[in-house]
Coordinates of C-alpha atoms and ligand atoms in Angstrom, one line a residue:
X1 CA -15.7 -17.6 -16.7
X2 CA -12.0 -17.7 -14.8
X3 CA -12.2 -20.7 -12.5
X4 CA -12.9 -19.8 -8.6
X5 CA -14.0 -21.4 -5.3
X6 CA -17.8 -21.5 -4.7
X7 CA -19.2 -18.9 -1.8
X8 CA -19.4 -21.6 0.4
X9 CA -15.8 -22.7 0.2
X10 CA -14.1 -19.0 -0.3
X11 CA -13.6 -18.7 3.5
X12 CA -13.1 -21.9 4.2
X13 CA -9.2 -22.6 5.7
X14 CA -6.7 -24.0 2.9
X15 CA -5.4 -26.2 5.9
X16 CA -6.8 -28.2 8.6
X17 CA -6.0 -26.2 11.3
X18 CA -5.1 -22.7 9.7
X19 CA -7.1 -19.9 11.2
X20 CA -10.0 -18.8 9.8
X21 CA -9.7 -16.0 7.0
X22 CA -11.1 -12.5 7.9
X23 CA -14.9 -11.9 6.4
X24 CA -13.6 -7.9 6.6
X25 CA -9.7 -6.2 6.7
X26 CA -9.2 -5.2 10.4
X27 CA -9.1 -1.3 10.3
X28 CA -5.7 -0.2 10.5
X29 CA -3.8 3.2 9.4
X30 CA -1.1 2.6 6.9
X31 CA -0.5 6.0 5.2
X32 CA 3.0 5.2 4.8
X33 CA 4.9 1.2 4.6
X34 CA 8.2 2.0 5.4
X35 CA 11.1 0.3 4.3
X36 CA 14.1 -1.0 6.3
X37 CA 16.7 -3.3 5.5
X38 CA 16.7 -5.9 8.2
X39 CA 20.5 -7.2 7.6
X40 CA 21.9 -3.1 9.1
X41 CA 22.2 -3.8 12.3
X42 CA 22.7 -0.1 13.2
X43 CA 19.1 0.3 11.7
X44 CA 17.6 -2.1 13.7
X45 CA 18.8 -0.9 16.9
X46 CA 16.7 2.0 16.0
X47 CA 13.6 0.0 15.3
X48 CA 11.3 1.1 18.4
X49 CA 11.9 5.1 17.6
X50 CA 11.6 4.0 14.1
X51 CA 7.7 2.3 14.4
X52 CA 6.9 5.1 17.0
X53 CA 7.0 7.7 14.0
X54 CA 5.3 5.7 11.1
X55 CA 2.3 3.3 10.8
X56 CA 4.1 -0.1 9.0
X57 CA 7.6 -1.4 9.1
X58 CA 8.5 -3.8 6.7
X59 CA 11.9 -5.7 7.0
X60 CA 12.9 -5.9 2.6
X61 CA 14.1 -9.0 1.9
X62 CA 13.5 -8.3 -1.9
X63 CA 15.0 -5.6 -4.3
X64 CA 18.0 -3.5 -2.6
X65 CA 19.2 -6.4 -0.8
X66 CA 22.6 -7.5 -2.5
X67 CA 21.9 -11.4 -3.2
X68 CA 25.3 -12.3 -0.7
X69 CA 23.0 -10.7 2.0
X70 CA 19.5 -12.1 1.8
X71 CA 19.9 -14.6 4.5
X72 CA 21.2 -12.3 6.6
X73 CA 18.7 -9.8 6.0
X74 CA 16.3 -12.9 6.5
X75 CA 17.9 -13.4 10.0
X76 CA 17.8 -10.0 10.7
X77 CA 14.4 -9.4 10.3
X78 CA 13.1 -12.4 12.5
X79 CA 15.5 -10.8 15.0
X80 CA 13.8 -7.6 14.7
X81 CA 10.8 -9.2 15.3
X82 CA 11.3 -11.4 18.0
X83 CA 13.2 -8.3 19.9
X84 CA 11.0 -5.1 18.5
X85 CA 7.9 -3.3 20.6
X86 CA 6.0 -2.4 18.1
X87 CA 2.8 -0.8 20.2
X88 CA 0.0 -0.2 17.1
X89 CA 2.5 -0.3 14.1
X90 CA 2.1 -3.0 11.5
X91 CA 5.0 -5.8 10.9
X92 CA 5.0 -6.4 7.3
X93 CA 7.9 -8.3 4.9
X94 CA 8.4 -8.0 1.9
X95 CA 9.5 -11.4 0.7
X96 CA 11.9 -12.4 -2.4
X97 CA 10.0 -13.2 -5.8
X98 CA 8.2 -16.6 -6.6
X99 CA 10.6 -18.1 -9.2
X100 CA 13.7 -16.8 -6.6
X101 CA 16.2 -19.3 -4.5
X102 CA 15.1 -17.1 -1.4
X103 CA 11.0 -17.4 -1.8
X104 CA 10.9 -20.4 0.2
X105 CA 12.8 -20.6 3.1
X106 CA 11.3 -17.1 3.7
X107 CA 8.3 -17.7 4.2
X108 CA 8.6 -21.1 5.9
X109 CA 11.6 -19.9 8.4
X110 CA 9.4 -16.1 9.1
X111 CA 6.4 -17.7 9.7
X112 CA 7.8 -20.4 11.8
X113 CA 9.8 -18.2 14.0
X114 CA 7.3 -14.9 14.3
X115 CA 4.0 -15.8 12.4
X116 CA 2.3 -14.7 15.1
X117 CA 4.0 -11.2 15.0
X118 CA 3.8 -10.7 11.6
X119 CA 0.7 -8.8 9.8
X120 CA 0.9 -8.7 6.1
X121 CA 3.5 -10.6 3.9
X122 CA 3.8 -8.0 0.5
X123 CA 4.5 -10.5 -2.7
X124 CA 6.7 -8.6 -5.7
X125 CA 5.9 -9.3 -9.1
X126 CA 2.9 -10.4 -9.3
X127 CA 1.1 -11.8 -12.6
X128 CA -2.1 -13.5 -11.5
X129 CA -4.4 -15.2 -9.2
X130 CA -1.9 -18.4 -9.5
X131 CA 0.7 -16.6 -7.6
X132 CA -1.3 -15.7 -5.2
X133 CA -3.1 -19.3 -5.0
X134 CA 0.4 -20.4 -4.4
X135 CA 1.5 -18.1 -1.2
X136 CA -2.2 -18.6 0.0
X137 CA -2.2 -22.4 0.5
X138 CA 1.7 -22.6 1.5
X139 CA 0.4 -20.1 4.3
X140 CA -2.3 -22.2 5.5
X141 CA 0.5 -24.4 5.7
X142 CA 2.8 -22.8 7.9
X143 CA 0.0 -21.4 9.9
X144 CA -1.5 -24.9 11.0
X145 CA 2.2 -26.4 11.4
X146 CA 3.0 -23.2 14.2
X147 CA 0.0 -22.9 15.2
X148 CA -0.7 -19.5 14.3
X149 CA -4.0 -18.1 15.5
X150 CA -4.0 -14.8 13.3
X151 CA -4.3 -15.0 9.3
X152 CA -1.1 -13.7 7.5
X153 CA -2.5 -11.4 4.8
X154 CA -1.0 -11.2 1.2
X155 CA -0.3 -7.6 -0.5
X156 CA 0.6 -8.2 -3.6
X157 CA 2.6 -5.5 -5.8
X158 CA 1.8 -4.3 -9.2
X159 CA 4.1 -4.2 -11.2
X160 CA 4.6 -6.7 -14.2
X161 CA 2.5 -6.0 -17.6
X162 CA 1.1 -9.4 -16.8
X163 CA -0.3 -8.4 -13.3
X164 CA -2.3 -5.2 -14.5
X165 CA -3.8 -7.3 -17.7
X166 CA -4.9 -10.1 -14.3
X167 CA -5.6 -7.2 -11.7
X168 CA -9.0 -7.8 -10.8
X169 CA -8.7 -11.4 -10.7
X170 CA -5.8 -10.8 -8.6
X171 CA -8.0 -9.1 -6.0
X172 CA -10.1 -11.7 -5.9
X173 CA -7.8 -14.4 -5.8
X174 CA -8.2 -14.9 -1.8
X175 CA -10.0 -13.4 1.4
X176 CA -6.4 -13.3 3.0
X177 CA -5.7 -10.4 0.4
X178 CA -4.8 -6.9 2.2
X179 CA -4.1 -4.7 -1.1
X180 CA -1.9 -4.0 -3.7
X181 CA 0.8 -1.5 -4.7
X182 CA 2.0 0.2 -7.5
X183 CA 5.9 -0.9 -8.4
X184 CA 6.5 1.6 -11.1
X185 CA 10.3 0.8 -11.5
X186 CA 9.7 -2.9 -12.4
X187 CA 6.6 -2.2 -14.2
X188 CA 8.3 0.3 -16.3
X189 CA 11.0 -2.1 -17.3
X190 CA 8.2 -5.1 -17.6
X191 CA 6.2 -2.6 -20.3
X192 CA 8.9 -1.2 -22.0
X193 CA 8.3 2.0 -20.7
X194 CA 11.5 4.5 -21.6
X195 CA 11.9 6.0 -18.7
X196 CA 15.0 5.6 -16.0
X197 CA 12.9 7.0 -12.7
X198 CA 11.8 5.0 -9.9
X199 CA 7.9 6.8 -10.3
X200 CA 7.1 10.5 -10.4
X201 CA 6.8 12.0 -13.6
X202 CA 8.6 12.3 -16.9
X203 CA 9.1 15.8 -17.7
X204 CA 8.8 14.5 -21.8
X205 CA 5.6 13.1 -20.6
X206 CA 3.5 16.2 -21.4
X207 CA 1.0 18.1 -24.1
X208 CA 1.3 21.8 -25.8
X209 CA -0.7 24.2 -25.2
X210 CA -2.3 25.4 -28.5
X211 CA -0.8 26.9 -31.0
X212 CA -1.2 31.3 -30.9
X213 CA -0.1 33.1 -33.6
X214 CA 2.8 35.2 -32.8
X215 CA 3.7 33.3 -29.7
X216 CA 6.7 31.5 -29.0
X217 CA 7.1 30.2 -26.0
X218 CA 3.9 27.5 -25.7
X219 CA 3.3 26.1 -22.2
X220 CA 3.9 22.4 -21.8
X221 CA 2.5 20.6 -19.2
X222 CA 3.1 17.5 -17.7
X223 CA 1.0 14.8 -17.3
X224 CA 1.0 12.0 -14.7
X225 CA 2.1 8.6 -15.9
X226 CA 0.7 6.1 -13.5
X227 CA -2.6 7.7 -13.8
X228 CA -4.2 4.6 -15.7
X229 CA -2.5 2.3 -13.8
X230 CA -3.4 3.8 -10.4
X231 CA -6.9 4.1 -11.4
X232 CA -7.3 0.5 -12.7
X233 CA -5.7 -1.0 -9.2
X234 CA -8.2 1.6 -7.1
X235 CA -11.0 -0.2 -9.2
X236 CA -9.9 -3.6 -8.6
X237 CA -9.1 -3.1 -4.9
X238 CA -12.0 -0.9 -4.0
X239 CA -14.5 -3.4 -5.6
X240 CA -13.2 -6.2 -3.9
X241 CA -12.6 -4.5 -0.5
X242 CA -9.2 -4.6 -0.5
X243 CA -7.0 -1.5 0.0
X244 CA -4.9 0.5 -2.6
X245 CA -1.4 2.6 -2.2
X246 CA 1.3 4.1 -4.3
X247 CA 4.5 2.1 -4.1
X248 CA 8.2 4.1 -4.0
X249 CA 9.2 7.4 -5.2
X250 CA 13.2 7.3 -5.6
X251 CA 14.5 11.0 -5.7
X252 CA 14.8 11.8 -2.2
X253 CA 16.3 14.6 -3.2
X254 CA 12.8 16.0 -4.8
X255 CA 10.4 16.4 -1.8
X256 CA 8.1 18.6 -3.7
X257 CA 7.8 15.8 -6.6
X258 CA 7.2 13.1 -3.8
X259 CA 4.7 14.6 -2.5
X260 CA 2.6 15.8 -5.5
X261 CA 2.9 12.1 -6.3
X262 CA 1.5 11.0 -3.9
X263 CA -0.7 13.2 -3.3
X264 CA -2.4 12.2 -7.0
X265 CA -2.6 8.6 -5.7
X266 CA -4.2 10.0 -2.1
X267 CA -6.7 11.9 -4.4
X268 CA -7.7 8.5 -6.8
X269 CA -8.1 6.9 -3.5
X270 CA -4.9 5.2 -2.6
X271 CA -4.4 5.3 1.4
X272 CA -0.9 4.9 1.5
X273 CA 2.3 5.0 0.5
X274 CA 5.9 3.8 1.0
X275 CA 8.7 5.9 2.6
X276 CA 12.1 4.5 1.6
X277 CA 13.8 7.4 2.9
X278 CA 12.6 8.6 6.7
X279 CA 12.0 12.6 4.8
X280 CA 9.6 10.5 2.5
X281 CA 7.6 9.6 6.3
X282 CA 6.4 13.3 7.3
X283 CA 5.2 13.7 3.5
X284 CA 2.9 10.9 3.8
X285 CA 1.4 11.5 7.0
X286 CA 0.9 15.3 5.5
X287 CA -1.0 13.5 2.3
X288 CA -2.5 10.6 3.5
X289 CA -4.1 12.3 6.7
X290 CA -7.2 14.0 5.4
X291 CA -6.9 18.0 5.3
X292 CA -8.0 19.6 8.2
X293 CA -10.5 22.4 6.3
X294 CA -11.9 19.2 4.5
X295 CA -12.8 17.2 7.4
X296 CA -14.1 20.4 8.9
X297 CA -16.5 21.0 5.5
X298 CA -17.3 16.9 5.5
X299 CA -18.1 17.2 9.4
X300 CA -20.6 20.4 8.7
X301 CA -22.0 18.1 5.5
X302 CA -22.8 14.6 8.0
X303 CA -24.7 16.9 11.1
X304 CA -26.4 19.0 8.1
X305 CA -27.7 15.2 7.1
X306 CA -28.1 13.0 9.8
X307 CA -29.8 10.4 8.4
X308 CA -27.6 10.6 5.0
X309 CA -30.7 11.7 2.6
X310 CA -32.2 14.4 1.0
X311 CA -30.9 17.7 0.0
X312 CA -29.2 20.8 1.8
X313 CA -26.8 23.8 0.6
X314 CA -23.7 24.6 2.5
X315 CA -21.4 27.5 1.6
X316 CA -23.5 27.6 -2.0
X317 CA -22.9 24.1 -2.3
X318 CA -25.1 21.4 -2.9
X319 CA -25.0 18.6 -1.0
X320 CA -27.0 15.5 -1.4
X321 CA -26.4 11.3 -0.7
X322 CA -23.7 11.2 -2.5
X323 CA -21.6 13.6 -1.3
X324 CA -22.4 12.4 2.2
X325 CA -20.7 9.4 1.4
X326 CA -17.8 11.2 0.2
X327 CA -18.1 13.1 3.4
X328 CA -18.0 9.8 5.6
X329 CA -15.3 8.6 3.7
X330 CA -13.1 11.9 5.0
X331 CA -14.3 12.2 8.7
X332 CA -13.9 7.9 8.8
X333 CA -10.5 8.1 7.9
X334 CA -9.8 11.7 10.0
X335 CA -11.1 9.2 13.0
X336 CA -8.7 6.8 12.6
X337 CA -5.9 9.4 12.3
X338 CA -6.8 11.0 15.0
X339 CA -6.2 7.4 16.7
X340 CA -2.9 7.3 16.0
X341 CA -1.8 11.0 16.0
X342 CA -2.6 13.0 19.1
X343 CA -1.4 16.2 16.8
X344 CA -3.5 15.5 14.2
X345 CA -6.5 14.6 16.5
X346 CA -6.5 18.0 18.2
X347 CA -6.5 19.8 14.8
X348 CA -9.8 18.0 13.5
X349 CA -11.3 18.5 16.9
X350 CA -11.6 15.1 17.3
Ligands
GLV1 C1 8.9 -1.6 -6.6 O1 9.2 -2.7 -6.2 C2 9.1 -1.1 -8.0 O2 9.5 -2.0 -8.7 O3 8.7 0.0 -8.2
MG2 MG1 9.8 -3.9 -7.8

């Protein structure tokens, strides 16, 4: 059996003075992360309009940062911070790799500036529960140092052959996990995968259609190839609590493709996505907020049930405990939509 704490030390704080961890995630809607690169200043003069249209902004420290400009992006985003109004949005970073020069001071010189600002710090390259061991107790660290009253949580990205192998021990590595998110440009190059894309599909990713005497022109259709790996995160996550997304889609050019991507993951049961590119923000609030006809159908399903048991028939369909849960899982997640999005609230007559 791997090696973990005990139930009665799980929870307990990694340092004397650290806050407590959370016994559950603090509900929050995060359909999309979105990316900005905390060294443009010209970006982060527009970071107020910026949070007011999407439900996370994460400063990048990581990938896309040219290496002559990580402190400043570093710099930048503790500005950001310190200066930003933020109302409801999440403040997440997404900090340089383990084995990296950078890993370090960013973590020690964010938290000690605007731990207290900061919600979730997302760790690339994940491989196992040792990583996040690592950024878990150097947290508790920096928390009791600054006195930081509200646990930092860790989202860890999936994206090395190593970390899908140690997924589910990856989920369970702390209670100051968040989630995780697909990284299918580095986990294509960590597989070998033969692809150039940053996610989406591979249009030589496909089957035939059968053979037909006479016929020449077969239908070929493509298949989606994050499926497995999307499905083994959702597993992982969802069994420990923690919360699933699909990580970047680099054509911006390709709307339709973006969208159809994500809305796979939405469907597997991811609950968000990130927008690297602000046309990539409308699509995922148009995915990731449930469809209005559906919460209307789940809504009919929960007063058709009030007590969630039994069996009734609805529009010819039968409907029974299970799909009640299904149907609390739509109208849960339309409420705290409708929360954020006054638009969106109207429409599911909430
Ligand atoms: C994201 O970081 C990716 O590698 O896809
Ligand atoms: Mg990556």
């Amino acid at each position: 059996m791997a090696a973990t704490r005990t139930p009665a030390k799980f929870y307990t704080p990694l340092a004397i003075g650290a806050p407590e961890p959370f016994r559950a995630l603090p509900v929050r809607i995060e359909r999309m992360i979105h990316f900005v690169p905390p060294h443009n200043e010209k970006i982060r003069s527009k970071i107020n309009s910026i949070a007011a249209q999407v439900d996370v902004v994460l400063g990048n420290l990581e990938d896309a940062i040219p290496a002559d400009q990580k402190e400043a992006a570093r710099a930048g985003f503790i500005k950001m911070a310190r200066e930003a109004d933020l109302g409801t949005t999440g403040l997440w970073t997404r900090i340089n790799c383990l084995n990296s020069p950078w890993m370090l001071d960013d973590v020690s010189e964010i938290v000690a500036s605007v731990g207290d600002k900061l919600d979730v710090v997302m760790l690339p390259k994940v491989d196992g529960p040792w990583d996040i061991h690592y950024l878990d107790q150097l947290l508790a660290q920096l928390e009791a140092k600054h006195g930081i009253q509200k646990p930092i949580l860790i989202h860890a990205i999936l994206e090395t052959a190593e970390g899908v192998n140690n997924v589910e021990a990856i989920a369970g590595a702390s209670p100051r996990m968040h989630g995780m998110s697909l990284g299918p440009a580095d986990l294509a190059a960590s597989r070998g995968m033969k692809t150039t894309r940053v996610g989406g599909g591979h249009p030589d990713y496909s089957v035939l259609a059968d053979q037909t005497e006479g016929e020449t022109d077969r239908g070929r259709f493509q298949q989606d190839l994050w499926h497995y790996t999307v499905g083994k995160m959702v597993d992982a996550c969802l069994a420990y609590g923690l919360k699933p997304f699909y990580g970047p889609f680099g054509d911006f050019s390709d709307a339709a493709a973006c969208e159809a991507q994500f809305r796979n993951a939405f469907l597997q049961g991811c609950l968000g996505a990130w927008s690297l590119h602000p046309n990539q923000i409308d699509i995922a609030k148009r995915v990731f907020s449930p469809d209005e006809k559906e919460v209307a159908f789940a809504r009919r399903i929960l007063e058709a049930m009030p007590d969630g048991t039994g069996a009734v028939m609805i529009d010819g369909k039968m409907q029974d405990d299970a799909t009640w849960k299904q149907a609390k899982v739509i109208v849960d997640l339309a409420t705290l939509v409708a929360a954020k999005d006054p638009e969106r609230a109207a429409a599911y007559g909430l």
